[in-house]
Short mmCIF file of C-alpha atoms in Angstrom, two decimals:
data_model
loop_
_atom_site.label_atom_id
_atom_site.label_comp_id
_atom_site.label_asym_id
_atom_site.label_seq_id
_atom_site.Cartn_x
_atom_site.Cartn_y
_atom_site.Cartn_z
CA UNK A 1 0.22 -0.22 0.13
CA UNK A 2 1.70 3.53 -0.99
CA UNK A 3 2.23 5.54 1.88
CA UNK A 4 0.34 8.77 2.10
CA UNK A 5 1.66 11.99 1.56
CA UNK A 6 3.32 13.87 4.80
CA UNK A 7 0.47 16.54 5.45
CA UNK A 8 -3.37 16.38 5.97
CA UNK A 9 -6.59 18.28 6.21
CA UNK A 10 -7.89 18.67 10.06
CA UNK A 11 -10.17 20.53 12.08
CA UNK A 12 -8.82 22.01 15.50
CA UNK A 13 -9.44 24.60 17.88
CA UNK A 14 -6.62 26.55 19.59
CA UNK A 15 -8.44 27.93 22.93
CA UNK A 16 -11.41 27.08 25.19
CA UNK A 17 -14.77 28.51 24.10
CA UNK A 18 -16.29 29.85 20.97
CA UNK A 19 -17.94 26.61 19.74
CA UNK A 20 -18.45 25.90 16.41
CA UNK A 21 -17.12 29.25 15.03
CA UNK A 22 -13.80 28.61 16.29
CA UNK A 23 -13.25 25.47 14.68
CA UNK A 24 -10.74 25.69 12.14
CA UNK A 25 -9.39 24.22 8.97
CA UNK A 26 -5.89 23.23 8.80
CA UNK A 27 -3.18 21.53 6.91
CA UNK A 28 -0.97 19.82 9.61
CA UNK A 29 1.79 16.65 9.36
CA UNK A 30 0.14 13.40 9.36
CA UNK A 31 0.88 11.82 12.86
CA UNK A 32 3.14 8.73 13.36
CA UNK A 33 2.18 5.51 14.88
CA UNK A 34 4.02 5.17 18.27
CA UNK A 35 4.91 1.75 19.76
CA UNK A 36 1.75 -0.51 20.11
CA UNK A 37 -0.50 2.30 17.67
CA UNK A 38 -1.82 2.05 14.39
CA UNK A 39 -2.26 4.94 11.44
CA UNK A 40 -5.70 4.81 9.99
CA UNK A 41 -6.84 6.79 7.08
CA UNK A 42 -10.03 7.95 8.47
CA UNK A 43 -13.54 7.53 6.68
CA UNK A 44 -15.64 8.70 9.15
CA UNK A 45 -16.06 9.96 13.29
CA UNK A 46 -18.79 11.05 15.12
CA UNK A 47 -19.33 14.07 17.47
CA UNK A 48 -20.03 13.31 21.23
CA UNK A 49 -21.18 15.62 24.00
CA UNK A 50 -17.55 15.16 25.33
CA UNK A 51 -16.22 16.94 22.07
CA UNK A 52 -17.58 20.32 22.83
CA UNK A 53 -17.55 19.84 26.43
CA UNK A 54 -13.74 19.47 26.57
CA UNK A 55 -14.08 22.83 23.62
CA UNK A 56 -16.26 24.71 26.84
CA UNK A 57 -13.51 23.68 29.38
CA UNK A 58 -15.64 21.80 31.71
CA UNK A 59 -12.15 19.56 32.14
CA UNK A 60 -9.73 22.42 32.16
CA UNK A 61 -6.93 22.78 32.53
CA UNK A 62 -6.51 18.72 32.39
CA UNK A 63 -8.25 18.48 28.76
CA UNK A 64 -7.50 19.32 26.14
CA UNK A 65 -3.45 18.55 26.99
CA UNK A 66 -2.62 20.90 24.92
CA UNK A 67 -3.56 23.45 21.91
CA UNK A 68 -4.19 23.17 19.18
CA UNK A 69 -6.52 20.32 19.80
CA UNK A 70 -7.99 18.07 17.22
CA UNK A 71 -10.94 16.60 18.46
CA UNK A 72 -13.09 13.33 17.53
CA UNK A 73 -12.58 10.25 19.72
CA UNK A 74 -14.60 7.73 17.37
CA UNK A 75 -12.41 6.68 14.25
CA UNK A 76 -13.57 4.43 11.48
CA UNK A 77 -11.31 3.83 8.57
CA UNK A 78 -8.36 1.60 7.21
CA UNK A 79 -5.30 0.91 8.56
CA UNK A 80 -2.23 2.06 6.65
CA UNK A 81 0.87 1.88 8.81
CA UNK A 82 1.95 -0.56 11.96
CA UNK A 83 3.60 1.14 15.02
CA UNK A 84 6.42 -1.33 16.44
CA UNK A 85 4.97 -4.52 18.18
CA UNK A 86 1.53 -4.60 16.35
CA UNK A 87 0.69 -8.11 14.77
CA UNK A 88 -2.87 -8.29 15.43
CA UNK A 89 -3.86 -5.99 12.58
CA UNK A 90 -1.99 -5.00 8.83
CA UNK A 91 -2.43 -2.20 6.72
CA UNK A 92 -5.76 -2.69 4.48
CA UNK A 93 -7.88 -3.75 7.49
CA UNK A 94 -10.94 -1.72 7.92
CA UNK A 95 -11.37 -0.82 11.65
CA UNK A 96 -13.01 1.13 14.27
CA UNK A 97 -11.12 2.55 17.09
CA UNK A 98 -11.61 4.68 20.25
CA UNK A 99 -8.78 7.32 21.03
CA UNK A 100 -9.67 8.73 24.27
CA UNK A 101 -8.79 11.47 25.42
CA UNK A 102 -6.18 12.42 22.81
CA UNK A 103 -8.81 12.88 19.88
CA UNK A 104 -7.38 13.00 16.33
CA UNK A 105 -10.74 11.87 14.18
CA UNK A 106 -11.97 15.20 12.59
CA UNK A 107 -8.80 14.67 10.23
CA UNK A 108 -7.99 12.59 7.21
CA UNK A 109 -5.44 10.55 9.21
CA UNK A 110 -5.49 9.49 13.03
CA UNK A 111 -3.39 7.08 15.16
CA UNK A 112 -4.74 5.00 18.02
CA UNK A 113 -3.83 1.81 20.32
CA UNK A 114 -4.00 -1.23 18.74
CA UNK A 115 -5.49 -2.35 22.27
CA UNK A 116 -8.35 -0.55 21.59
CA UNK A 117 -8.57 -0.92 17.69
CA UNK A 118 -11.14 -3.71 16.14
CA UNK A 119 -11.94 -4.88 12.64
CA UNK A 120 -14.95 -3.75 10.89
CA UNK A 121 -16.92 -6.17 9.05
CA UNK A 122 -18.15 -5.20 5.64
CA UNK A 123 -21.88 -5.70 7.10
CA UNK A 124 -21.16 -2.24 9.32
CA UNK A 125 -20.37 0.92 7.77
CA UNK A 126 -17.78 3.33 8.48
CA UNK A 127 -20.57 5.83 9.70
CA UNK A 128 -22.32 3.09 11.65
CA UNK A 129 -19.10 1.86 12.95
CA UNK A 130 -17.95 5.74 13.98
CA UNK A 131 -21.03 6.04 16.27
CA UNK A 132 -19.97 2.96 18.47
CA UNK A 133 -16.82 3.69 20.53
CA UNK A 134 -18.39 6.60 22.75
CA UNK A 135 -21.83 6.44 22.71
CA UNK A 136 -22.79 2.67 22.58
CA UNK A 137 -20.09 1.70 25.11
CA UNK A 138 -21.32 4.27 27.20
CA UNK A 139 -24.76 2.95 27.16
CA UNK A 140 -23.64 -0.55 27.71
CA UNK A 141 -21.46 0.31 30.71
CA UNK A 142 -24.20 2.65 32.20
CA UNK A 143 -26.75 -0.35 32.31
CA UNK A 144 -23.77 -2.33 33.74
CA UNK A 145 -23.15 0.05 36.48
CA UNK A 146 -26.55 0.41 37.17
CA UNK A 147 -26.92 -3.41 38.17
CA UNK A 148 -28.54 -4.67 34.91
CA UNK A 149 -27.97 -8.00 33.56
CA UNK A 150 -27.89 -7.80 29.43
CA UNK A 151 -27.95 -11.43 29.27
CA UNK A 152 -31.14 -12.59 27.83
CA UNK A 153 -30.94 -15.73 29.49
CA UNK A 154 -30.82 -14.88 33.01
CA UNK A 155 -34.34 -15.42 33.77
CA UNK A 156 -37.67 -13.64 34.58
CA UNK A 157 -37.05 -13.26 38.07
CA UNK A 158 -34.17 -10.32 37.38
CA UNK A 159 -36.36 -8.37 35.07
CA UNK A 160 -35.95 -4.46 35.91
CA UNK A 161 -37.80 -1.39 34.89
CA UNK A 162 -35.48 0.84 33.14
CA UNK A 163 -35.58 4.43 32.72
CA UNK A 164 -33.98 6.10 29.93
CA UNK A 165 -33.82 10.13 29.54
CA UNK A 166 -33.04 11.65 26.35
CA UNK A 167 -33.77 8.48 24.80
CA UNK A 168 -33.35 9.45 21.00
CA UNK A 169 -30.00 10.87 21.79
CA UNK A 170 -26.72 9.25 20.95
CA UNK A 171 -26.16 7.34 24.34
CA UNK A 172 -30.27 6.91 24.86
CA UNK A 173 -30.97 5.08 21.70
CA UNK A 174 -28.36 2.46 22.25
CA UNK A 175 -29.56 1.97 26.03
CA UNK A 176 -33.15 1.81 25.13
CA UNK A 177 -32.10 -1.30 22.59
CA UNK A 178 -29.66 -3.07 24.86
CA UNK A 179 -32.24 -2.92 28.05
CA UNK A 180 -35.05 -4.34 25.58
CA UNK A 181 -32.76 -7.02 24.07
CA UNK A 182 -32.15 -8.70 27.17
CA UNK A 183 -35.78 -8.50 28.12
CA UNK A 184 -36.06 -5.72 30.34
CA UNK A 185 -39.05 -3.24 30.86
CA UNK A 186 -38.21 -0.02 29.20
CA UNK A 187 -39.74 3.78 29.99
CA UNK A 188 -38.18 6.41 28.02
CA UNK A 189 -38.33 10.09 27.92
CA UNK A 190 -37.69 12.34 24.38
CA UNK A 191 -39.19 15.38 22.97
CA UNK A 192 -43.01 14.52 21.49
CA UNK A 193 -41.24 14.30 17.24
CA UNK A 194 -39.38 11.33 18.56
CA UNK A 195 -41.96 9.21 20.29
CA UNK A 196 -42.58 6.80 17.95
CA UNK A 197 -38.55 6.46 17.22
CA UNK A 198 -37.84 5.24 20.94
CA UNK A 199 -41.24 2.76 20.86
CA UNK A 200 -39.67 1.62 17.75
CA UNK A 201 -36.32 0.84 19.29
CA UNK A 202 -37.90 -1.23 22.19
CA UNK A 203 -39.32 1.09 24.46
CA UNK A 204 -43.05 0.04 25.85
CA UNK A 205 -43.63 3.24 27.75
CA UNK A 206 -42.48 6.91 25.97
CA UNK A 207 -42.85 10.07 27.87
CA UNK A 208 -42.61 13.59 26.36
CA UNK A 209 -40.60 15.53 28.55
CA UNK A 210 -42.43 18.81 27.42
CA UNK A 211 -45.42 17.47 29.34
CA UNK A 212 -46.21 17.56 33.22
CA UNK A 213 -45.72 13.26 33.60
CA UNK A 214 -42.61 13.73 31.38
CA UNK A 215 -41.09 16.34 33.37
CA UNK A 216 -41.70 14.45 36.38
CA UNK A 217 -40.74 11.29 34.90
CA UNK A 218 -43.60 9.35 35.81
CA UNK A 219 -44.24 5.86 34.75
CA UNK A 220 -47.81 5.88 33.01
CA UNK A 221 -48.07 2.17 34.67
CA UNK A 222 -46.78 3.58 37.72
CA UNK A 223 -43.68 1.29 37.39
CA UNK A 224 -40.94 2.58 40.01
CA UNK A 225 -37.63 2.22 38.16
CA UNK A 226 -35.01 -0.15 39.27
CA UNK A 227 -31.99 1.33 37.05
CA UNK A 228 -31.98 4.89 35.20
CA UNK A 229 -29.70 5.78 32.08
CA UNK A 230 -29.68 9.66 32.91
CA UNK A 231 -28.48 11.23 29.76
CA UNK A 232 -30.47 14.39 30.10
CA UNK A 233 -29.40 17.67 31.87
CA UNK A 234 -31.78 19.64 34.10
CA UNK A 235 -33.09 17.01 36.51
CA UNK A 236 -32.14 17.43 40.19
CA UNK A 237 -32.26 14.36 42.60
CA UNK A 238 -35.85 15.38 44.14
CA UNK A 239 -37.38 14.44 40.57
CA UNK A 240 -35.58 10.74 40.63
CA UNK A 241 -36.21 10.06 44.21
CA UNK A 242 -39.78 9.29 44.36
CA UNK A 243 -40.19 7.38 41.06
CA UNK A 244 -36.95 5.36 41.77
CA UNK A 245 -37.49 1.35 43.60
CA UNK A 246 -36.37 1.10 47.06
CA UNK A 247 -32.63 -0.02 45.49
CA UNK A 248 -32.97 2.27 42.80
CA UNK A 249 -30.06 3.58 40.98
CA UNK A 250 -29.54 6.59 38.77
CA UNK A 251 -26.39 6.65 36.40
CA UNK A 252 -25.33 9.83 35.43
CA UNK A 253 -23.79 10.05 32.10
CA UNK A 254 -22.31 13.67 32.21
CA UNK A 255 -22.60 14.42 36.17
CA UNK A 256 -22.15 17.96 37.13
CA UNK A 257 -20.68 19.23 40.71
CA UNK A 258 -24.04 18.85 41.81
CA UNK A 259 -24.39 14.94 41.08
CA UNK A 260 -21.11 14.51 42.42
CA UNK A 261 -22.05 16.17 46.11
CA UNK A 262 -25.34 14.19 45.81
CA UNK A 263 -23.59 10.81 45.32
CA UNK A 264 -21.11 11.31 47.97
CA UNK A 265 -23.77 12.17 50.48
CA UNK A 266 -25.62 9.09 49.80
CA UNK A 267 -22.62 6.89 50.07
CA UNK A 268 -21.54 8.42 53.69
CA UNK A 269 -25.52 8.09 54.66
CA UNK A 270 -25.71 4.73 53.01
CA UNK A 271 -28.68 5.54 51.06
CA UNK A 272 -30.04 2.48 49.24
CA UNK A 273 -31.53 5.01 46.69
CA UNK A 274 -27.94 5.92 44.38
CA UNK A 275 -26.85 8.15 42.07
CA UNK A 276 -23.49 7.32 40.08
CA UNK A 277 -21.77 9.56 38.24
CA UNK A 278 -20.19 7.17 35.07
CA UNK A 279 -16.42 6.99 34.63
CA UNK A 280 -15.99 5.02 31.63
CA UNK A 281 -12.51 3.13 30.44
CA UNK A 282 -13.15 1.76 27.52
CA UNK A 283 -12.48 -1.79 26.60
CA UNK A 284 -11.57 -3.52 23.38
CA UNK A 285 -14.53 -6.51 24.11
CA UNK A 286 -16.91 -4.14 24.70
CA UNK A 287 -16.23 -2.48 21.27
CA UNK A 288 -16.05 -6.18 19.69
CA UNK A 289 -19.15 -6.97 21.42
CA UNK A 290 -21.55 -3.90 19.84
CA UNK A 291 -19.96 -4.51 16.45
CA UNK A 292 -21.02 -7.75 16.25
CA UNK A 293 -24.28 -6.77 17.42
CA UNK A 294 -24.89 -4.45 14.60
CA UNK A 295 -23.32 -6.59 11.86
CA UNK A 296 -26.03 -9.06 13.33
CA UNK A 297 -28.59 -6.37 12.82
CA UNK A 298 -29.59 -6.91 16.47
CA UNK A 299 -28.53 -3.55 17.50
CA UNK A 300 -29.46 -0.39 15.09
CA UNK A 301 -27.44 3.18 14.98
CA UNK A 302 -29.76 6.06 14.20
CA UNK A 303 -27.85 8.62 12.33
CA UNK A 304 -29.40 12.28 12.88
CA UNK A 305 -26.92 13.88 9.92
CA UNK A 306 -23.62 13.28 7.98
CA UNK A 307 -21.44 16.16 6.88
CA UNK A 308 -17.96 16.05 5.20
CA UNK A 309 -14.78 17.06 6.94
CA UNK A 310 -15.06 20.53 5.12
CA UNK A 311 -18.61 21.03 7.03
CA UNK A 312 -17.44 19.80 10.49
CA UNK A 313 -18.87 22.98 11.93
CA UNK A 314 -22.45 22.24 10.97
CA UNK A 315 -22.18 18.90 12.87
CA UNK A 316 -20.50 20.38 15.79
CA UNK A 317 -23.20 22.97 15.79
CA UNK A 318 -25.93 20.26 15.57
CA UNK A 319 -24.60 18.40 18.41
CA UNK A 320 -24.22 21.34 20.50
CA UNK A 321 -27.92 22.33 20.12
CA UNK A 322 -29.17 18.94 21.93
CA UNK A 323 -31.60 18.23 19.60
CA UNK A 324 -29.96 15.62 17.49
CA UNK A 325 -31.92 12.28 17.05
CA UNK A 326 -29.29 9.74 17.31
CA UNK A 327 -25.61 10.22 16.08
CA UNK A 328 -24.08 13.09 14.05
CA UNK A 329 -21.34 11.78 11.74
CA UNK A 330 -18.78 13.79 9.78
CA UNK A 331 -17.37 11.79 6.94
CA UNK A 332 -14.00 12.56 5.34
CA UNK A 333 -14.92 11.25 1.76
CA UNK A 334 -18.70 12.84 2.14
CA UNK A 335 -20.01 14.99 -0.68
CA UNK A 336 -19.00 18.62 -0.32
#
């Protein structure tokens, strides 16, 4: 395979704040894979909340580690070069990878650890693959953290009532499907326009968050939730407490200071109802499992919109608006 030229197109930002307007199109050197890494010719990446939240400075001064920063933590493309010690992959392999927190996906080439890179089967498109590493893995881990078994053969006695907030979003739409595939009862909240979608994904109860019932997270059938995958913002603990089962757990995927303080207080007071801020360390096995489910058409990737790298700002702004249905994808070979 011919080696790439020495530079590539990329989209980066060089300071905190500024949103989509502060993203800059640049020509930069192609990164070289180090020991244990692979160089990927990018085909697609997806934009997650963490991309623009890092830009906003929520992890300042830890992340980004340095400016300028090329965001994009989900990688889908083709291996073109191997770093020292990599034997599990070869040039020409179609792959999906996660590169968190180093990013690099909003570019024509990116590096990733071989230990977090998995083959992409032909049944899974690059766009679909780019939606899996952050969002689907977060959904999977959230359910596991809340004590939800994802083994369909576990038996009816362990069936749980699961609530997913912002269920039509990037993480939420995966969480609904995973919980339902395992045979649990799923209640989902979303905007009115997406009620049909979340039902089609497996929710047997769907709440419009703009209604009094939706704002209060009240199950139409009176369920008390054993587990909550909390993907939305703006719900204090006081809203969750009355709708939880006696030992219910809320897993917050984007916890703020208030959530962390609440979780600490619950721990020291031995509360049975718990709020758990989610911390995810990606694992190769999780990505492989989810890619396999997409290949088998058991898990569906909902893509809100696609844009080429040259219009990455549009996708960034769409994600920041908070109303995307499913995932926002940036394609390196997309139509201009």
